[in-house]
PDB file of C-alpha atoms in Angstrom:
ATOM      1  CA  MET A   1     -63.979  -2.812  21.137  1.00 83.00           C
ATOM      2  CA  GLY A   2     -67.385  -0.293  22.538  1.00 86.00           C
ATOM      3  CA  TYR A   3     -65.855   2.143  24.237  1.00 84.00           C
ATOM      4  CA  GLU A   4     -66.522   5.385  23.151  1.00 83.00           C
ATOM      5  CA  PHE A   5     -62.811   7.228  22.800  1.00 85.00           C
ATOM      6  CA  THR A   6     -61.394  10.856  22.275  1.00 85.00           C
ATOM      7  CA  ILE A   7     -58.466  11.172  20.068  1.00 88.00           C
ATOM      8  CA  MET A   8     -55.389  13.442  20.958  1.00 88.00           C
ATOM      9  CA  THR A   9     -51.929  13.944  19.416  1.00 90.00           C
ATOM     10  CA  ALA A  10     -49.227  13.426  22.008  1.00 94.00           C
ATOM     11  CA  ASP A  11     -47.361  15.509  19.568  1.00 91.00           C
ATOM     12  CA  ILE A  12     -43.738  14.218  20.892  1.00 95.00           C
ATOM     13  CA  ASP A  13     -40.402  13.821  18.651  1.00 94.00           C
ATOM     14  CA  GLU A  14     -40.303  10.008  19.037  1.00 91.00           C
ATOM     15  CA  LYS A  15     -36.691  10.049  17.349  1.00 91.00           C
ATOM     16  CA  SER A  16     -35.150  11.345  20.161  1.00 95.00           C
ATOM     17  CA  ILE A  17     -36.179   8.079  22.469  1.00 96.00           C
ATOM     18  CA  ARG A  18     -34.145   4.965  21.212  1.00 95.00           C
ATOM     19  CA  LYS A  19     -33.899   2.182  23.035  1.00 96.00           C
ATOM     20  CA  GLU A  20     -32.040  -1.053  21.831  1.00 95.00           C
ATOM     21  CA  LYS A  21     -34.715  -3.013  21.835  1.00 97.00           C
ATOM     22  CA  PRO A  22     -38.089  -2.871  20.627  1.00 97.00           C
ATOM     23  CA  GLU A  23     -40.107  -3.918  22.983  1.00 98.00           C
ATOM     24  CA  ASP A  24     -38.229  -1.401  25.354  1.00 98.00           C
ATOM     25  CA  LEU A  25     -38.808   1.172  22.469  1.00 97.00           C
ATOM     26  CA  VAL A  26     -42.260   0.775  22.134  1.00 97.00           C
ATOM     27  CA  MET A  27     -42.724   0.685  25.797  1.00 98.00           C
ATOM     28  CA  ALA A  28     -41.289   4.177  26.693  1.00 98.00           C
ATOM     29  CA  LEU A  29     -42.602   5.621  22.960  1.00 97.00           C
ATOM     30  CA  ALA A  30     -45.936   4.593  25.387  1.00 98.00           C
ATOM     31  CA  GLU A  31     -45.145   6.474  27.844  1.00 98.00           C
ATOM     32  CA  ALA A  32     -43.606   9.483  26.590  1.00 98.00           C
ATOM     33  CA  LYS A  33     -47.011   9.977  24.463  1.00 97.00           C
ATOM     34  CA  ALA A  34     -49.039   8.893  28.426  1.00 97.00           C
ATOM     35  CA  ASP A  35     -46.429  11.278  29.916  1.00 97.00           C
ATOM     36  CA  ALA A  36     -46.973  14.299  26.811  1.00 95.00           C
ATOM     37  CA  ILE A  37     -51.035  13.827  26.977  1.00 93.00           C
ATOM     38  CA  VAL A  38     -51.396  14.013  31.047  1.00 92.00           C
ATOM     39  CA  GLN A  39     -49.286  16.913  30.322  1.00 91.00           C
ATOM     40  CA  LYS A  40     -51.973  18.866  28.074  1.00 88.00           C
ATOM     41  CA  LEU A  41     -54.860  17.871  30.139  1.00 86.00           C
ATOM     42  CA  LEU A  42     -53.292  19.746  33.126  1.00 82.00           C
ATOM     43  CA  THR A  43     -52.582  22.121  31.588  1.00 82.00           C
ATOM     44  CA  GLY A  44     -56.241  22.224  29.792  1.00 72.00           C
ATOM     45  CA  SER A  45     -57.808  21.660  32.893  1.00 57.00           C
ATOM     46  CA  ASN A  46     -60.354  18.766  30.889  1.00 55.00           C
ATOM     47  CA  LEU A  47     -60.857  16.737  33.234  1.00 57.00           C
ATOM     48  CA  GLU A  48     -64.231  17.506  35.681  1.00 56.00           C
ATOM     49  CA  LYS A  49     -63.510  16.493  38.997  1.00 56.00           C
ATOM     50  CA  ASP A  50     -66.901  14.816  38.806  1.00 52.00           C
ATOM     51  CA  ALA A  51     -66.838  13.153  35.675  1.00 60.00           C
ATOM     52  CA  PRO A  52     -66.503   9.033  36.008  1.00 64.00           C
ATOM     53  CA  THR A  53     -63.360   7.388  35.511  1.00 66.00           C
ATOM     54  CA  THR A  54     -61.003   8.170  32.552  1.00 87.00           C
ATOM     55  CA  LEU A  55     -58.479   6.258  31.696  1.00 92.00           C
ATOM     56  CA  LEU A  56     -56.265   7.393  28.691  1.00 95.00           C
ATOM     57  CA  ILE A  57     -54.534   4.708  26.350  1.00 96.00           C
ATOM     58  CA  THR A  58     -51.260   4.896  24.375  1.00 97.00           C
ATOM     59  CA  ALA A  59     -49.866   2.636  21.797  1.00 97.00           C
ATOM     60  CA  ASP A  60     -46.700   1.932  19.779  1.00 96.00           C
ATOM     61  CA  THR A  61     -45.363  -0.297  16.623  1.00 96.00           C
ATOM     62  CA  VAL A  62     -42.724  -0.891  15.026  1.00 96.00           C
ATOM     63  CA  VAL A  63     -41.449  -3.359  12.460  1.00 97.00           C
ATOM     64  CA  VAL A  64     -38.538  -5.399  13.328  1.00 97.00           C
ATOM     65  CA  TYR A  65     -37.253  -6.596   9.975  1.00 97.00           C
ATOM     66  CA  GLN A  66     -33.799  -8.844  10.049  1.00 96.00           C
ATOM     67  CA  GLY A  67     -33.062  -7.533  13.675  1.00 95.00           C
ATOM     68  CA  ILE A  68     -33.584  -4.253  12.872  1.00 96.00           C
ATOM     69  CA  ILE A  69     -36.406  -1.690  14.205  1.00 97.00           C
ATOM     70  CA  ARG A  70     -38.391  -0.309  11.488  1.00 95.00           C
ATOM     71  CA  GLU A  71     -40.165   2.678  12.229  1.00 92.00           C
ATOM     72  CA  LYS A  72     -42.285   5.184   9.560  1.00 94.00           C
ATOM     73  CA  PRO A  73     -40.211   5.063   6.196  1.00 96.00           C
ATOM     74  CA  THR A  74     -38.779   8.749   5.930  1.00 95.00           C
ATOM     75  CA  SER A  75     -38.286   8.379   2.131  1.00 96.00           C
ATOM     76  CA  GLU A  76     -39.468   7.369  -1.148  1.00 96.00           C
ATOM     77  CA  LYS A  77     -35.842   5.250  -0.611  1.00 97.00           C
ATOM     78  CA  GLU A  78     -37.171   3.829   2.250  1.00 97.00           C
ATOM     79  CA  ALA A  79     -40.099   2.449   2.145  1.00 97.00           C
ATOM     80  CA  ARG A  80     -39.290   1.463  -1.216  1.00 97.00           C
ATOM     81  CA  GLU A  81     -36.381  -1.364   0.490  1.00 97.00           C
ATOM     82  CA  PHE A  82     -38.714  -2.156   3.155  1.00 97.00           C
ATOM     83  CA  ILE A  83     -41.177  -3.429   1.178  1.00 97.00           C
ATOM     84  CA  LYS A  84     -38.564  -4.568  -1.361  1.00 97.00           C
ATOM     85  CA  GLY A  85     -37.720  -6.478   1.946  1.00 97.00           C
ATOM     86  CA  TYR A  86     -40.730  -7.807   3.022  1.00 97.00           C
ATOM     87  CA  SER A  87     -41.312 -10.045  -0.397  1.00 97.00           C
ATOM     88  CA  GLY A  88     -41.138 -13.754  -0.245  1.00 97.00           C
ATOM     89  CA  SER A  89     -40.201 -12.782   3.439  1.00 98.00           C
ATOM     90  CA  HIS A  90     -41.133 -12.020   6.821  1.00 97.00           C
ATOM     91  CA  ALA A  91     -41.021  -9.573   9.604  1.00 98.00           C
ATOM     92  CA  GLY A  92     -42.304  -9.190  13.543  1.00 97.00           C
ATOM     93  CA  VAL A  93     -44.567  -6.544  14.643  1.00 97.00           C
ATOM     94  CA  VAL A  94     -43.950  -5.784  18.993  1.00 97.00           C
ATOM     95  CA  GLY A  95     -46.476  -3.349  19.613  1.00 97.00           C
ATOM     96  CA  SER A  96     -46.469  -1.425  23.446  1.00 98.00           C
ATOM     97  CA  VAL A  97     -49.915  -0.540  25.040  1.00 98.00           C
ATOM     98  CA  MET A  98     -49.961   1.729  27.630  1.00 98.00           C
ATOM     99  CA  VAL A  99     -53.895   2.557  29.954  1.00 97.00           C
ATOM    100  CA  THR A 100     -53.435   5.258  32.089  1.00 96.00           C
ATOM    101  CA  ASN A 101     -56.036   6.046  34.536  1.00 94.00           C
ATOM    102  CA  LEU A 102     -56.447   9.714  34.771  1.00 91.00           C
ATOM    103  CA  ILE A 103     -58.005  10.068  38.069  1.00 90.00           C
ATOM    104  CA  THR A 104     -56.215   7.372  40.385  1.00 92.00           C
ATOM    105  CA  GLY A 105     -52.247   7.951  38.206  1.00 93.00           C
ATOM    106  CA  LYS A 106     -52.387   4.589  37.968  1.00 95.00           C
ATOM    107  CA  ARG A 107     -50.726   2.957  35.167  1.00 97.00           C
ATOM    108  CA  SER A 108     -51.102  -0.340  33.245  1.00 98.00           C
ATOM    109  CA  SER A 109     -48.609  -1.458  29.995  1.00 98.00           C
ATOM    110  CA  GLY A 110     -47.173  -4.313  28.738  1.00 98.00           C
ATOM    111  CA  TRP A 111     -46.382  -4.786  24.709  1.00 98.00           C
ATOM    112  CA  ASP A 112     -47.747  -7.748  22.107  1.00 97.00           C
ATOM    113  CA  SER A 113     -45.798  -9.519  19.033  1.00 97.00           C
ATOM    114  CA  ALA A 114     -46.613 -11.388  16.416  1.00 98.00           C
ATOM    115  CA  GLU A 115     -44.872 -12.477  13.309  1.00 98.00           C
ATOM    116  CA  VAL A 116     -46.564 -11.223   9.372  1.00 98.00           C
ATOM    117  CA  TYR A 117     -45.454 -13.788   6.625  1.00 98.00           C
ATOM    118  CA  PHE A 118     -45.523 -12.439   2.898  1.00 98.00           C
ATOM    119  CA  HIS A 119     -45.246 -13.490  -1.275  1.00 98.00           C
ATOM    120  CA  GLU A 120     -43.486 -12.335  -3.254  1.00 98.00           C
ATOM    121  CA  ILE A 121     -44.726  -7.802  -3.808  1.00 97.00           C
ATOM    122  CA  PRO A 122     -44.495  -6.996  -7.440  1.00 97.00           C
ATOM    123  CA  ASP A 123     -42.398  -4.146  -7.773  1.00 97.00           C
ATOM    124  CA  GLU A 124     -45.928  -2.686  -9.140  1.00 97.00           C
ATOM    125  CA  VAL A 125     -47.549  -2.922  -6.359  1.00 96.00           C
ATOM    126  CA  ILE A 126     -44.899  -1.353  -4.003  1.00 96.00           C
ATOM    127  CA  ASP A 127     -44.394   1.820  -6.811  1.00 96.00           C
ATOM    128  CA  ASN A 128     -48.215   1.774  -5.933  1.00 96.00           C
ATOM    129  CA  LEU A 129     -48.735   1.560  -2.600  1.00 95.00           C
ATOM    130  CA  ILE A 130     -45.727   4.443  -2.156  1.00 96.00           C
ATOM    131  CA  ASP A 131     -47.345   6.908  -4.594  1.00 96.00           C
ATOM    132  CA  ASP A 132     -50.894   6.478  -2.668  1.00 95.00           C
ATOM    133  CA  GLY A 133     -48.482   7.937   0.243  1.00 93.00           C
ATOM    134  CA  VAL A 134     -50.123   5.374   3.274  1.00 90.00           C
ATOM    135  CA  THR A 135     -46.435   3.570   3.861  1.00 94.00           C
ATOM    136  CA  PHE A 136     -44.727   6.824   5.207  1.00 95.00           C
ATOM    137  CA  ASN A 137     -48.051   6.540   7.938  1.00 93.00           C
ATOM    138  CA  VAL A 138     -46.851   3.112   9.327  1.00 94.00           C
ATOM    139  CA  ALA A 139     -44.425   1.400  11.285  1.00 94.00           C
ATOM    140  CA  GLY A 140     -43.095  -0.894   8.885  1.00 96.00           C
ATOM    141  CA  GLY A 141     -44.225   0.621   5.490  1.00 96.00           C
ATOM    142  CA  LEU A 142     -46.443  -1.612   5.011  1.00 94.00           C
ATOM    143  CA  MET A 143     -50.323  -2.021   6.575  1.00 94.00           C
ATOM    144  CA  LEU A 144     -51.793  -4.924   6.579  1.00 92.00           C
ATOM    145  CA  GLU A 145     -55.468  -4.191   5.673  1.00 93.00           C
ATOM    146  CA  HIS A 146     -54.372  -2.531   2.986  1.00 95.00           C
ATOM    147  CA  PRO A 147     -56.307  -3.300   0.051  1.00 96.00           C
ATOM    148  CA  LEU A 148     -52.744  -3.667  -1.630  1.00 95.00           C
ATOM    149  CA  THR A 149     -51.178  -4.927   0.530  1.00 95.00           C
ATOM    150  CA  LEU A 150     -54.006  -8.176   1.853  1.00 95.00           C
ATOM    151  CA  PRO A 151     -53.606  -9.898  -1.232  1.00 97.00           C
ATOM    152  CA  PHE A 152     -49.610 -10.491  -0.028  1.00 97.00           C
ATOM    153  CA  VAL A 153     -50.159 -11.489   2.856  1.00 97.00           C
ATOM    154  CA  ASP A 154     -49.179 -15.416   3.244  1.00 98.00           C
ATOM    155  CA  ALA A 155     -49.418 -15.761   7.037  1.00 98.00           C
ATOM    156  CA  VAL A 156     -50.229 -14.218  10.540  1.00 97.00           C
ATOM    157  CA  VAL A 157     -48.938 -15.976  13.174  1.00 98.00           C
ATOM    158  CA  GLY A 158     -50.108 -13.797  16.792  1.00 97.00           C
ATOM    159  CA  SER A 159     -52.517 -11.324  16.837  1.00 95.00           C
ATOM    160  CA  THR A 160     -53.909  -9.486  13.489  1.00 95.00           C
ATOM    161  CA  ASP A 161     -54.847  -6.519  16.331  1.00 95.00           C
ATOM    162  CA  THR A 162     -50.985  -6.175  17.340  1.00 96.00           C
ATOM    163  CA  VAL A 163     -50.080  -6.204  13.740  1.00 95.00           C
ATOM    164  CA  MET A 164     -52.707  -3.174  13.029  1.00 93.00           C
ATOM    165  CA  GLY A 165     -51.100  -1.474  16.226  1.00 92.00           C
ATOM    166  CA  LEU A 166     -53.614  -2.332  18.754  1.00 94.00           C
ATOM    167  CA  SER A 167     -53.917  -5.835  20.474  1.00 96.00           C
ATOM    168  CA  LYS A 168     -57.489  -5.736  21.719  1.00 96.00           C
ATOM    169  CA  ASP A 169     -57.190  -8.809  23.652  1.00 96.00           C
ATOM    170  CA  LEU A 170     -53.393  -7.057  25.845  1.00 97.00           C
ATOM    171  CA  THR A 171     -55.749  -3.284  25.756  1.00 97.00           C
ATOM    172  CA  GLU A 172     -58.815  -5.030  27.508  1.00 96.00           C
ATOM    173  CA  LYS A 173     -56.284  -6.991  30.239  1.00 97.00           C
ATOM    174  CA  LEU A 174     -54.689  -3.649  30.726  1.00 97.00           C
ATOM    175  CA  LEU A 175     -58.063  -2.044  30.900  1.00 95.00           C
ATOM    176  CA  LEU A 176     -59.313  -3.414  33.755  1.00 95.00           C
ATOM    177  CA  GLU A 177     -55.821  -3.371  35.794  1.00 96.00           C
ATOM    178  CA  ALA A 178     -56.288   0.043  35.541  1.00 94.00           C
ATOM    179  CA  LEU A 179     -59.684   0.475  37.228  1.00 88.00           C
TER     180      LEU A 179
END
């Protein structure tokens, strides 16, 4: 997107934050991440008073399959169930973005969604994805851009950026709002 970023982790217990609707969950998680990072910055005195405006971007993504929210799989069995379910079917993705102006405290946030349709995914490919380990690091257990996944994506309805974890259009809009 043409910006320079410093990456920080929020170190929050995401499982302790529960919401029924996926849109509410990703928004609550982005806010909790922002709160945790702001607290880190305040205690570490990393913000210089004379520095140009610094914006904090936090986000979260979940997959929705047959009305059920899916986050990162916690076991090989769960990862296999997730991916097998998508085979020849489709899933929704809901992603949030929150931009916090660290100088003024102003926050702008929103969410976006997309649908991913899949061809049949062979068991061998599912085994290879699980062996690769990437499946445990992403919401819903599948990374769209992964070379093992991509050939089995039939269509994406909505932004591929949303599916990959950060809607560029929504982020740009929120960055401007937060200034």
